[in-house]
Every structure is written in structure tokens, then in C-alpha cells.
C-alpha atoms as a PDB file:
ATOM      1  CA  THR A   1      -0.031  -0.105   0.100  1.00  0.00           C
ATOM      2  CA  PHE A   2       1.108   3.532  -0.637  1.00  0.00           C
ATOM      3  CA  SER A   3      -1.211   5.900   0.871  1.00  0.00           C
ATOM      4  CA  GLY A   4      -0.744   9.234   0.902  1.00  0.00           C
ATOM      5  CA  LEU A   5       2.105   8.960  -1.852  1.00  0.00           C
ATOM      6  CA  ARG A   6       2.173  12.397  -3.512  1.00  0.00           C
ATOM      7  CA  ASN A   7       1.234  12.456  -7.219  1.00  0.00           C
ATOM      8  CA  ALA A   8      -0.193   8.603  -7.296  1.00  0.00           C
ATOM      9  CA  ILE A   9      -4.102   7.691  -6.903  1.00  0.00           C
ATOM     10  CA  PRO A  10      -5.611   4.246  -5.980  1.00  0.00           C
ATOM     11  CA  ARG A  11      -7.777   2.266  -8.879  1.00  0.00           C
ATOM     12  CA  VAL A  12      -8.537  -0.421  -6.394  1.00  0.00           C
ATOM     13  CA  VAL A  13      -9.264   0.519  -2.669  1.00  0.00           C
ATOM     14  CA  GLU A  14     -10.327  -2.423  -0.276  1.00  0.00           C
ATOM     15  CA  LEU A  15     -11.783  -1.501   3.056  1.00  0.00           C
ATOM     16  CA  ASP A  16     -10.879  -4.718   5.407  1.00  0.00           C
ATOM     17  CA  LEU A  17     -13.429  -4.716   8.375  1.00  0.00           C
ATOM     18  CA  GLN A  18     -13.381  -7.559  10.635  1.00  0.00           C
ATOM     19  CA  TYR A  19     -15.775  -7.975  13.720  1.00  0.00           C
ATOM     20  CA  TYR A  20     -16.612 -10.044  16.298  1.00  0.00           C
ATOM     21  CA  GLN A  21     -19.770 -12.047  16.492  1.00  0.00           C
ATOM     22  CA  VAL A  22     -20.682 -11.762  20.193  1.00  0.00           C
ATOM     23  CA  ASN A  23     -23.870 -13.658  19.750  1.00  0.00           C
ATOM     24  CA  GLN A  24     -26.788 -14.017  17.200  1.00  0.00           C
ATOM     25  CA  GLY A  25     -28.012 -10.393  16.868  1.00  0.00           C
ATOM     26  CA  LYS A  26     -24.690  -8.784  18.085  1.00  0.00           C
ATOM     27  CA  ARG A  27     -21.568  -8.170  16.535  1.00  0.00           C
ATOM     28  CA  ARG A  28     -18.538  -5.765  17.551  1.00  0.00           C
ATOM     29  CA  LEU A  29     -16.206  -3.819  15.195  1.00  0.00           C
ATOM     30  CA  VAL A  30     -12.416  -5.067  15.749  1.00  0.00           C
ATOM     31  CA  SER A  31     -10.606  -3.730  12.989  1.00  0.00           C
ATOM     32  CA  ALA A  32     -11.059  -1.540   9.814  1.00  0.00           C
ATOM     33  CA  ARG A  33      -8.360  -1.133   7.491  1.00  0.00           C
ATOM     34  CA  LEU A  34      -7.797   0.381   4.102  1.00  0.00           C
ATOM     35  CA  TYR A  35      -5.252  -0.961   1.289  1.00  0.00           C
ATOM     36  CA  PHE A  36      -4.913   0.855  -2.129  1.00  0.00           C
ATOM     37  CA  SER A  37      -3.612  -1.136  -4.987  1.00  0.00           C
ATOM     38  CA  GLU A  38      -2.981  -0.707  -8.514  1.00  0.00           C
ATOM     39  CA  LEU A  39      -1.776   2.799  -8.016  1.00  0.00           C
ATOM     40  CA  CYS A  40      -1.121   5.189 -11.172  1.00  0.00           C
ATOM     41  CA  THR A  41       0.346   8.743 -11.284  1.00  0.00           C
ATOM     42  CA  THR A  42      -1.311  11.680 -12.209  1.00  0.00           C
ATOM     43  CA  LEU A  43       1.495  13.296 -13.972  1.00  0.00           C
ATOM     44  CA  LYS A  44       1.223  13.759 -17.595  1.00  0.00           C
ATOM     45  CA  PRO A  45       2.958  11.488 -19.796  1.00  0.00           C
ATOM     46  CA  LEU A  46       6.255  12.918 -21.188  1.00  0.00           C
ATOM     47  CA  HIS A  47       4.944  13.118 -24.686  1.00  0.00           C
ATOM     48  CA  PHE A  48       2.038  15.354 -23.064  1.00  0.00           C
ATOM     49  CA  GLY A  49       4.945  17.757 -21.177  1.00  0.00           C
ATOM     50  CA  GLY A  50       5.083  15.830 -18.057  1.00  0.00           C
ATOM     51  CA  ASN A  51       7.868  16.017 -15.632  1.00  0.00           C
ATOM     52  CA  GLU A  52      10.713  13.474 -16.885  1.00  0.00           C
ATOM     53  CA  GLU A  53      12.507  13.394 -13.289  1.00  0.00           C
ATOM     54  CA  LEU A  54       9.414  12.459 -11.394  1.00  0.00           C
ATOM     55  CA  LEU A  55       8.103  10.236 -13.901  1.00  0.00           C
ATOM     56  CA  GLU A  56      11.082   8.303 -13.661  1.00  0.00           C
ATOM     57  CA  LEU A  57      10.656   8.581  -9.816  1.00  0.00           C
ATOM     58  CA  MET A  58       7.494   6.968 -10.145  1.00  0.00           C
ATOM     59  CA  GLU A  59       8.403   4.666 -12.286  1.00  0.00           C
ATOM     60  CA  GLY A  60      10.891   3.220  -9.885  1.00  0.00           C
ATOM     61  CA  HIS A  61       8.397   2.433  -7.224  1.00  0.00           C
ATOM     62  CA  GLY A  62       6.334   0.993 -10.267  1.00  0.00           C
ATOM     63  CA  ILE A  63       3.994   3.351 -10.725  1.00  0.00           C
ATOM     64  CA  TYR A  64       3.034   4.171 -14.383  1.00  0.00           C
ATOM     65  CA  PRO A  65       0.820   7.112 -15.504  1.00  0.00           C
ATOM     66  CA  CYS A  66      -3.126   6.832 -15.471  1.00  0.00           C
ATOM     67  CA  ASP A  67      -5.092   6.680 -18.688  1.00  0.00           C
ATOM     68  CA  VAL A  68      -5.501  10.179 -20.500  1.00  0.00           C
ATOM     69  CA  ASP A  69      -7.212  11.592 -23.261  1.00  0.00           C
ATOM     70  CA  ILE A  70      -6.043  13.379 -26.091  1.00  0.00           C
ATOM     71  CA  ARG A  71      -5.463  16.519 -24.015  1.00  0.00           C
ATOM     72  CA  GLY A  72      -3.338  14.432 -21.648  1.00  0.00           C
ATOM     73  CA  ASP A  73      -5.860  15.012 -18.818  1.00  0.00           C
ATOM     74  CA  LEU A  74      -7.149  11.975 -16.750  1.00  0.00           C
ATOM     75  CA  LYS A  75      -9.852   9.941 -18.215  1.00  0.00           C
ATOM     76  CA  SER A  76     -11.389   9.000 -15.180  1.00  0.00           C
ATOM     77  CA  HIS A  77     -11.092   9.945 -11.323  1.00  0.00           C
ATOM     78  CA  ASN A  78     -13.085   6.620 -10.293  1.00  0.00           C
ATOM     79  CA  TYR A  79     -11.857   3.874  -8.767  1.00  0.00           C
ATOM     80  CA  ILE A  80     -13.351   0.282  -7.286  1.00  0.00           C
ATOM     81  CA  LEU A  81     -14.022  -0.153  -3.949  1.00  0.00           C
ATOM     82  CA  LYS A  82     -14.048  -3.903  -2.689  1.00  0.00           C
ATOM     83  CA  VAL A  83     -15.335  -4.342   0.828  1.00  0.00           C
ATOM     84  CA  HIS A  84     -14.448  -7.444   2.850  1.00  0.00           C
ATOM     85  CA  TYR A  85     -16.670  -8.137   5.808  1.00  0.00           C
ATOM     86  CA  TYR A  86     -16.198 -11.311   8.065  1.00  0.00           C
ATOM     87  CA  PRO A  87     -15.660 -12.472  11.348  1.00  0.00           C
ATOM     88  CA  LEU A  88     -12.679 -13.335  13.046  1.00  0.00           C
ATOM     89  CA  THR A  89     -11.751 -17.048  14.535  1.00  0.00           C
ATOM     90  CA  TRP A  90     -11.581 -17.648  18.409  1.00  0.00           C
ATOM     91  CA  PHE A  91      -7.694 -17.819  18.255  1.00  0.00           C
ATOM     92  CA  HIS A  92      -7.449 -14.573  16.078  1.00  0.00           C
ATOM     93  CA  LEU A  93      -9.971 -13.117  18.947  1.00  0.00           C
ATOM     94  CA  LEU A  94      -7.820 -14.293  21.546  1.00  0.00           C
ATOM     95  CA  ASN A  95      -4.786 -12.392  20.403  1.00  0.00           C
ATOM     96  CA  LYS A  96      -6.334  -9.359  19.802  1.00  0.00           C
ATOM     97  CA  PHE A  97      -7.698  -9.333  23.355  1.00  0.00           C
ATOM     98  CA  GLU A  98     -11.276  -9.093  22.576  1.00  0.00           C
ATOM     99  CA  PHE A  99     -12.340 -11.126  25.336  1.00  0.00           C
ATOM    100  CA  GLY A 100     -13.355 -10.155  29.117  1.00  0.00           C
ATOM    101  CA  GLY A 101     -10.804 -10.388  31.720  1.00  0.00           C
ATOM    102  CA  SER A 102     -11.996 -13.707  32.809  1.00  0.00           C
ATOM    103  CA  VAL A 103     -10.991 -15.468  30.128  1.00  0.00           C
ATOM    104  CA  TYR A 104      -7.480 -14.385  30.006  1.00  0.00           C
ATOM    105  CA  PHE A 105      -7.104 -15.308  33.596  1.00  0.00           C
ATOM    106  CA  VAL A 106      -8.154 -18.513  32.888  1.00  0.00           C
ATOM    107  CA  TYR A 107      -5.796 -19.048  29.571  1.00  0.00           C
ATOM    108  CA  PHE A 108      -2.885 -17.557  31.221  1.00  0.00           C
ATOM    109  CA  SER A 109      -3.524 -20.160  34.526  1.00  0.00           C
ATOM    110  CA  ILE A 110      -3.585 -23.122  32.011  1.00  0.00           C
ATOM    111  CA  VAL A 111      -0.373 -22.022  30.611  1.00  0.00           C
ATOM    112  CA  GLY A 112       1.513 -21.621  33.832  1.00  0.00           C
ATOM    113  CA  MET A 113       0.223 -25.269  34.838  1.00  0.00           C
ATOM    114  CA  LEU A 114       1.085 -26.533  31.489  1.00  0.00           C
ATOM    115  CA  SER A 115       5.137 -24.817  31.663  1.00  0.00           C
ATOM    116  CA  GLY A 116       5.194 -26.406  35.437  1.00  0.00           C
ATOM    117  CA  ILE A 117       4.110 -29.978  34.241  1.00  0.00           C
ATOM    118  CA  LEU A 118       6.395 -29.737  31.348  1.00  0.00           C
ATOM    119  CA  GLY A 119       9.270 -28.644  33.773  1.00  0.00           C
ATOM    120  CA  GLY A 120       8.044 -31.897  36.090  1.00  0.00           C
ATOM    121  CA  PHE A 121       8.040 -33.923  33.119  1.00  0.00           C
ATOM    122  CA  VAL A 122      11.583 -33.099  31.979  1.00  0.00           C
ATOM    123  CA  TRP A 123      12.941 -33.378  35.725  1.00  0.00           C
ATOM    124  CA  GLY A 124      11.098 -36.769  35.826  1.00  0.00           C
ATOM    125  CA  VAL A 125      12.571 -38.058  32.698  1.00  0.00           C
ATOM    126  CA  ASN A 126      16.123 -37.049  33.500  1.00  0.00           C
ATOM    127  CA  ARG A 127      15.490 -38.422  37.405  1.00  0.00           C
ATOM    128  CA  LEU A 128      14.542 -42.276  35.694  1.00  0.00           C
ATOM    129  CA  MET A 129      17.283 -42.059  33.490  1.00  0.00           C
ATOM    130  CA  THR A 130      19.964 -40.677  35.732  1.00  0.00           C
ATOM    131  CA  LYS A 131      23.097 -43.263  36.365  1.00  0.00           C
ATOM    132  CA  LEU A 132      23.731 -41.762  39.787  1.00  0.00           C
ATOM    133  CA  ARG A 133      23.628 -44.394  42.639  1.00  0.00           C
ATOM    134  CA  HIS A 134      21.929 -41.233  45.340  1.00  0.00           C
ATOM    135  CA  PRO A 135      20.459 -38.766  43.025  1.00  0.00           C
ATOM    136  CA  PRO A 136      19.678 -35.616  44.724  1.00  0.00           C
ATOM    137  CA  PRO A 137      16.168 -34.775  45.842  1.00  0.00           C
ATOM    138  CA  PHE A 138      13.795 -32.298  44.096  1.00  0.00           C
ATOM    139  CA  HIS A 139      13.973 -28.937  46.193  1.00  0.00           C
ATOM    140  CA  GLY A 140      10.919 -27.656  44.165  1.00  0.00           C
ATOM    141  CA  TRP A 141       9.159 -25.938  47.220  1.00  0.00           C
ATOM    142  CA  THR A 142      12.809 -24.102  48.283  1.00  0.00           C
ATOM    143  CA  LEU A 143      13.052 -22.963  44.245  1.00  0.00           C
ATOM    144  CA  ALA A 144       9.856 -21.773  44.539  1.00  0.00           C
ATOM    145  CA  LYS A 145      10.005 -19.718  48.029  1.00  0.00           C
ATOM    146  CA  LEU A 146      13.375 -18.692  46.417  1.00  0.00           C
ATOM    147  CA  ILE A 147      12.234 -17.220  43.486  1.00  0.00           C
ATOM    148  CA  SER A 148       8.679 -16.009  44.447  1.00  0.00           C
ATOM    149  CA  ALA A 149       9.193 -14.059  47.377  1.00  0.00           C
ATOM    150  CA  PRO A 150      11.839 -11.263  46.146  1.00  0.00           C
ATOM    151  CA  PRO A 151       9.875 -10.583  43.160  1.00  0.00           C
ATOM    152  CA  TRP A 152       6.571 -10.008  45.185  1.00  0.00           C
ATOM    153  CA  LEU A 153       8.661  -7.838  47.867  1.00  0.00           C
ATOM    154  CA  GLY A 154      10.452  -5.805  45.172  1.00  0.00           C
ATOM    155  CA  CYS A 155       7.409  -5.124  43.134  1.00  0.00           C
ATOM    156  CA  SER A 156       5.593  -3.797  46.175  1.00  0.00           C
ATOM    157  CA  ILE A 157       8.416  -1.616  47.488  1.00  0.00           C
ATOM    158  CA  ALA A 158       8.572  -0.151  44.147  1.00  0.00           C
ATOM    159  CA  SER A 159       4.666   0.499  44.055  1.00  0.00           C
ATOM    160  CA  ILE A 160       5.290   3.062  46.660  1.00  0.00           C
ATOM    161  CA  PRO A 161       6.984   5.694  44.870  1.00  0.00           C
ATOM    162  CA  VAL A 162       5.789   4.598  41.440  1.00  0.00           C
ATOM    163  CA  GLY A 163       2.510   5.320  42.688  1.00  0.00           C
ATOM    164  CA  PHE A 164       3.173   8.747  44.510  1.00  0.00           C
ATOM    165  CA  CYS A 165       4.773   9.343  41.070  1.00  0.00           C
ATOM    166  CA  LEU A 166       1.440   8.703  39.133  1.00  0.00           C
ATOM    167  CA  SER A 167      -0.732  10.428  41.517  1.00  0.00           C
ATOM    168  CA  MET A 168       1.141  13.628  41.333  1.00  0.00           C
ATOM    169  CA  VAL A 169       0.706  13.501  37.583  1.00  0.00           C
ATOM    170  CA  TYR A 170      -2.884  12.848  38.218  1.00  0.00           C
ATOM    171  CA  VAL A 171      -3.267  15.815  40.587  1.00  0.00           C
ATOM    172  CA  TRP A 172      -0.856  18.019  38.545  1.00  0.00           C
ATOM    173  CA  PHE A 173      -2.502  17.543  34.655  1.00  0.00           C
ATOM    174  CA  GLY A 174      -5.751  16.219  35.811  1.00  0.00           C
ATOM    175  CA  SER A 175      -7.459  18.868  37.816  1.00  0.00           C
ATOM    176  CA  ALA A 176      -9.799  20.624  36.042  1.00  0.00           C
ATOM    177  CA  SER A 177     -11.629  23.915  36.381  1.00  0.00           C
ATOM    178  CA  PRO A 178     -15.181  24.040  36.760  1.00  0.00           C
ATOM    179  CA  GLU A 179     -15.340  26.706  33.965  1.00  0.00           C
ATOM    180  CA  PRO A 180     -11.809  25.931  31.759  1.00  0.00           C
ATOM    181  CA  LEU A 181     -13.216  28.476  29.003  1.00  0.00           C
ATOM    182  CA  GLU A 182     -13.533  31.550  31.579  1.00  0.00           C
ATOM    183  CA  ASN A 183     -11.359  30.475  34.397  1.00  0.00           C
ATOM    184  CA  PRO A 184      -9.093  27.889  33.297  1.00  0.00           C
ATOM    185  CA  SER A 185      -6.737  26.404  35.829  1.00  0.00           C
ATOM    186  CA  ALA A 186      -3.331  27.957  35.955  1.00  0.00           C
ATOM    187  CA  LEU A 187      -2.118  24.365  37.765  1.00  0.00           C
ATOM    188  CA  SER A 188      -2.606  22.096  34.844  1.00  0.00           C
ATOM    189  CA  PHE A 189      -2.170  24.966  32.113  1.00  0.00           C
ATOM    190  CA  GLU A 190      -5.620  24.714  30.397  1.00  0.00           C
ATOM    191  CA  GLY A 191      -5.153  28.197  29.184  1.00  0.00           C
ATOM    192  CA  ILE A 192      -1.903  27.388  27.219  1.00  0.00           C
ATOM    193  CA  ASP A 193      -2.148  25.132  24.072  1.00  0.00           C
ATOM    194  CA  GLY A 194      -0.911  22.642  22.986  1.00  0.00           C
ATOM    195  CA  THR A 195       1.084  23.612  20.097  1.00  0.00           C
ATOM    196  CA  TRP A 196       3.438  26.901  19.437  1.00  0.00           C
ATOM    197  CA  ILE A 197       2.139  27.269  16.054  1.00  0.00           C
ATOM    198  CA  SER A 198      -1.438  27.140  16.839  1.00  0.00           C
ATOM    199  CA  SER A 199      -3.466  30.233  16.584  1.00  0.00           C
ATOM    200  CA  SER A 200      -7.071  29.118  16.918  1.00  0.00           C
ATOM    201  CA  ILE A 201      -9.260  29.983  20.234  1.00  0.00           C
ATOM    202  CA  LEU A 202      -9.282  26.935  22.440  1.00  0.00           C
ATOM    203  CA  ASP A 203     -12.546  24.839  23.171  1.00  0.00           C
ATOM    204  CA  GLY A 204     -13.753  22.519  25.310  1.00  0.00           C
ATOM    205  CA  LYS A 205     -12.659  19.366  23.137  1.00  0.00           C
ATOM    206  CA  ARG A 206      -9.141  21.091  22.436  1.00  0.00           C
ATOM    207  CA  ILE A 207      -8.454  21.694  26.362  1.00  0.00           C
ATOM    208  CA  GLU A 208      -9.321  17.829  26.856  1.00  0.00           C
ATOM    209  CA  GLN A 209      -6.782  16.874  24.287  1.00  0.00           C
ATOM    210  CA  ASN A 210      -4.272  19.310  25.852  1.00  0.00           C
ATOM    211  CA  ARG A 211      -4.847  17.679  29.145  1.00  0.00           C
ATOM    212  CA  ASN A 212      -4.731  14.046  28.199  1.00  0.00           C
ATOM    213  CA  GLY A 213      -1.448  14.915  25.617  1.00  0.00           C
ATOM    214  CA  ARG A 214       0.249  16.581  29.130  1.00  0.00           C
ATOM    215  CA  ILE A 215      -0.943  13.366  31.079  1.00  0.00           C
ATOM    216  CA  GLY A 216       0.505  11.005  28.178  1.00  0.00           C
ATOM    217  CA  THR A 217       3.960  13.098  28.044  1.00  0.00           C
ATOM    218  CA  ALA A 218       4.575  12.982  31.796  1.00  0.00           C
ATOM    219  CA  LEU A 219       3.632   9.239  31.937  1.00  0.00           C
ATOM    220  CA  LEU A 220       6.485   8.750  29.197  1.00  0.00           C
ATOM    221  CA  ALA A 221       9.058  10.625  30.965  1.00  0.00           C
ATOM    222  CA  CYS A 222       8.157   8.837  33.780  1.00  0.00           C
ATOM    223  CA  GLY A 223       8.402   5.418  32.089  1.00  0.00           C
ATOM    224  CA  LEU A 224      11.589   6.045  30.414  1.00  0.00           C
ATOM    225  CA  TYR A 225      13.319   7.437  33.657  1.00  0.00           C
ATOM    226  CA  LEU A 226      11.954   3.946  35.374  1.00  0.00           C
ATOM    227  CA  THR A 227      13.622   2.311  32.589  1.00  0.00           C
ATOM    228  CA  LEU A 228      17.043   4.096  33.243  1.00  0.00           C
ATOM    229  CA  LEU A 229      16.983   3.231  36.602  1.00  0.00           C
ATOM    230  CA  GLY A 230      16.175  -0.456  36.297  1.00  0.00           C
ATOM    231  CA  ALA A 231      19.113  -0.706  33.763  1.00  0.00           C
ATOM    232  CA  SER A 232      21.172   0.578  36.350  1.00  0.00           C
ATOM    233  CA  LEU A 233      20.375  -1.618  38.664  1.00  0.00           C
ATOM    234  CA  ILE A 234      20.285  -4.807  36.482  1.00  0.00           C
ATOM    235  CA  VAL A 235      23.350  -4.156  35.220  1.00  0.00           C
ATOM    236  CA  PRO A 236      25.599  -2.431  38.006  1.00  0.00           C
ATOM    237  CA  GLU A 237      29.159  -1.546  37.728  1.00  0.00           C
ATOM    238  CA  PHE A 238      31.444  -3.840  38.322  1.00  0.00           C
ATOM    239  CA  ARG A 239      33.292  -3.159  41.466  1.00  0.00           C
ATOM    240  CA  GLY A 240      35.511  -6.242  42.181  1.00  0.00           C
ATOM    241  CA  ASN A 241      39.122  -5.945  43.695  1.00  0.00           C
ATOM    242  CA  PRO A 242      41.369  -5.101  40.762  1.00  0.00           C
ATOM    243  CA  GLU A 243      44.259  -6.665  43.213  1.00  0.00           C
ATOM    244  CA  ASP A 244      42.611 -10.099  42.929  1.00  0.00           C
ATOM    245  CA  ALA A 245      41.485  -9.948  39.636  1.00  0.00           C
ATOM    246  CA  ALA A 246      45.229  -9.107  38.643  1.00  0.00           C
ATOM    247  CA  GLU A 247      46.541 -12.061  40.201  1.00  0.00           C
ATOM    248  CA  GLU A 248      44.235 -14.362  38.603  1.00  0.00           C
ATOM    249  CA  ARG A 249      44.817 -13.406  34.849  1.00  0.00           C
ATOM    250  CA  THR A 250      47.929 -14.466  33.128  1.00  0.00           C
ATOM    251  CA  GLU A 251      50.358 -11.899  31.034  1.00  0.00           C
ATOM    252  CA  ASP A 252      48.838 -12.710  27.832  1.00  0.00           C
ATOM    253  CA  LYS A 253      45.404 -11.451  29.520  1.00  0.00           C
ATOM    254  CA  GLU A 254      46.795  -8.546  31.026  1.00  0.00           C
ATOM    255  CA  ASP A 255      48.352  -7.636  27.751  1.00  0.00           C
ATOM    256  CA  LYS A 256      45.040  -8.075  25.743  1.00  0.00           C
ATOM    257  CA  GLU A 257      42.954  -6.214  28.615  1.00  0.00           C
ATOM    258  CA  SER A 258      45.514  -3.250  28.513  1.00  0.00           C
ATOM    259  CA  PHE A 259      45.073  -3.208  24.438  1.00  0.00           C
ATOM    260  CA  THR A 260      41.298  -3.207  25.007  1.00  0.00           C
ATOM    261  CA  LYS A 261      40.920  -0.651  27.480  1.00  0.00           C
ATOM    262  CA  SER A 262      42.555   1.823  25.734  1.00  0.00           C
ATOM    263  CA  SER A 263      40.080   2.169  23.317  1.00  0.00           C
ATOM    264  CA  SER A 264      37.525   5.241  23.685  1.00  0.00           C
ATOM    265  CA  GLY A 265      34.713   2.478  23.036  1.00  0.00           C
ATOM    266  CA  TRP A 266      35.728   0.118  25.373  1.00  0.00           C
ATOM    267  CA  ASP A 267      32.795   0.089  28.143  1.00  0.00           C
ATOM    268  CA  PRO A 268      30.828  -3.012  28.735  1.00  0.00           C
ATOM    269  CA  THR A 269      28.888  -1.721  31.335  1.00  0.00           C
ATOM    270  CA  THR A 270      27.425   1.036  29.439  1.00  0.00           C
ATOM    271  CA  TRP A 271      26.910  -1.479  26.215  1.00  0.00           C
ATOM    272  CA  LYS A 272      25.173  -3.797  28.137  1.00  0.00           C
ATOM    273  CA  ARG A 273      22.775  -0.784  29.559  1.00  0.00           C
ATOM    274  CA  ALA A 274      22.095   0.486  26.065  1.00  0.00           C
ATOM    275  CA  HIS A 275      21.371  -2.755  24.920  1.00  0.00           C
ATOM    276  CA  PHE A 276      18.691  -3.427  27.477  1.00  0.00           C
ATOM    277  CA  ILE A 277      17.191  -0.527  27.081  1.00  0.00           C
ATOM    278  CA  TRP A 278      16.816  -0.519  23.520  1.00  0.00           C
ATOM    279  CA  THR A 279      15.099  -3.844  23.748  1.00  0.00           C
ATOM    280  CA  SER A 280      12.898  -2.502  26.614  1.00  0.00           C
ATOM    281  CA  LEU A 281      11.778   0.376  24.369  1.00  0.00           C
ATOM    282  CA  SER A 282      11.634  -2.025  21.046  1.00  0.00           C
ATOM    283  CA  LEU A 283       9.344  -4.635  23.624  1.00  0.00           C
ATOM    284  CA  GLU A 284       7.294  -1.402  24.649  1.00  0.00           C
END
């Protein structure tokens, strides 16, 4: 699709409508998409005085001039509209999160139990096939307590400053004046437009959009700060004893490390943190 391509128009427009058949008499629209195909350029052909450079550029995209009359004008501006209207299957609806929270609670619970069963099966196979005379016992409960308690405790403690920060954002930008047009709130900047170049008069809808944009920007800033803070905690600075490390390294390793560290780009901690931040932003 080349939607928004300059000097080009589509001859076939496809409207793809996907819906969720809730019951026999109710349908809910899930997504609507437009696809443009069979594009042609509105530029006049070369023998009618068209721009050769632009025509070559369009031809590079596989777009050729539209049909023209004897004067070089377009014969028709019409296009063919194709509408695809169909329901989604249960699996596709599940991936698009169209069901209620209870469905996903049960689904992810089943996935977690299956993962545990699979892990137990792998352990059982290795236990049956081991050649040890006295195989070590399975410390499942000890492992569960070891890996489950720290995340719960850490999330509970971390939710206190994060919740306070989010509350401050809500109080700051969410405070609305009873009469925003006549007496805008100075605390939430209701009387200030969200763009520098806008010259239109603020109305109720525009004020609400500006408020939502400021709240979103503040939440984005908080999220970026938490990502940077998490990177510094997950990838901490190396605090080992350099004297002990020097005793363990051989002479060749010392020469190689001194040569590598002389480079200005050698900073493993920064690279690891950068990779962590990039991965986090990509997943978000």
C-alpha cells in the first residue's frame, strides 16, 4: 500500500472490516483497514509535457501514468471499492484481546500450569534415566520460595514511589476547572495550547486533548526514567577488587585487556545498559 504517496491515486480500494460475532444478533467491530492497490500517477505522460524526473521516480516505484485523453488529462477519477466483511475466529479474537478478563485469567493460568507440568516431566525423565546411585532430591518448594518471594517484595516496595509519582501526575494535570473556557486552571495549564504554532481559540474539546497529551507525556517521562533506573540496577557497575583480578589473569590476558581498554569505545557496562534499554523500548 502507498497511502499518502504524492502524485499517485489508487484504482482499487479495499476496505477490510473484521468483527466479533458476540451473539446471534450482536456484532462488534474489531478493526477496519484500507488498502490501496493498482496505483497510477496523475502526472502527465512524457509526450504530453510531463516531468521526466518525477515520472522516472514513479516508475522506480512501479507506478505508471494513468489513462489520459487526447489532451493529456485524466480520463476518469473513479476507483473500484472492494469491501471485505468477515468475522474473526476464536484464536484471532484471543490474540486481539477481545474477550473479558476472566477468559485471559483462565488462559494464562492454564499456560502456567502446563509449563510447570512440562518442567516436571523433563525432571522426571532425567531422574529415571540418571546413572547416579544416590540422586539428589528435588527441592521444588525451596526453589519456589527462593524465586517467588523477592519479586513480590520488590514490586510491593517499588509500587510505593511509582504510585506516588503517578498520583502527582494525575493531581497536577488532571485537575480541571469548573469553567475551563472562562477561568482556566493555572495548575494544569488549561489556558495554554498544546502546540506553539496554533492560533485557534481554545474550546472544551481542545482543552481536553491538551490535558490528555500532557498526562501522556508525563507518563512517558516517568516510564523512561524507570527504564534508565532499571538498567542501572540490573546492569550494575563492576566493583571487584582489581588486585585479586590481576593475580588471576595471565600475562597474555593482561596485555590483551590493556590494549582493549585503551580504546575509547570500550565500556562494557554502558553497552550492556544500552542493549537493555533498546530491547525494553522495542518490546514496549
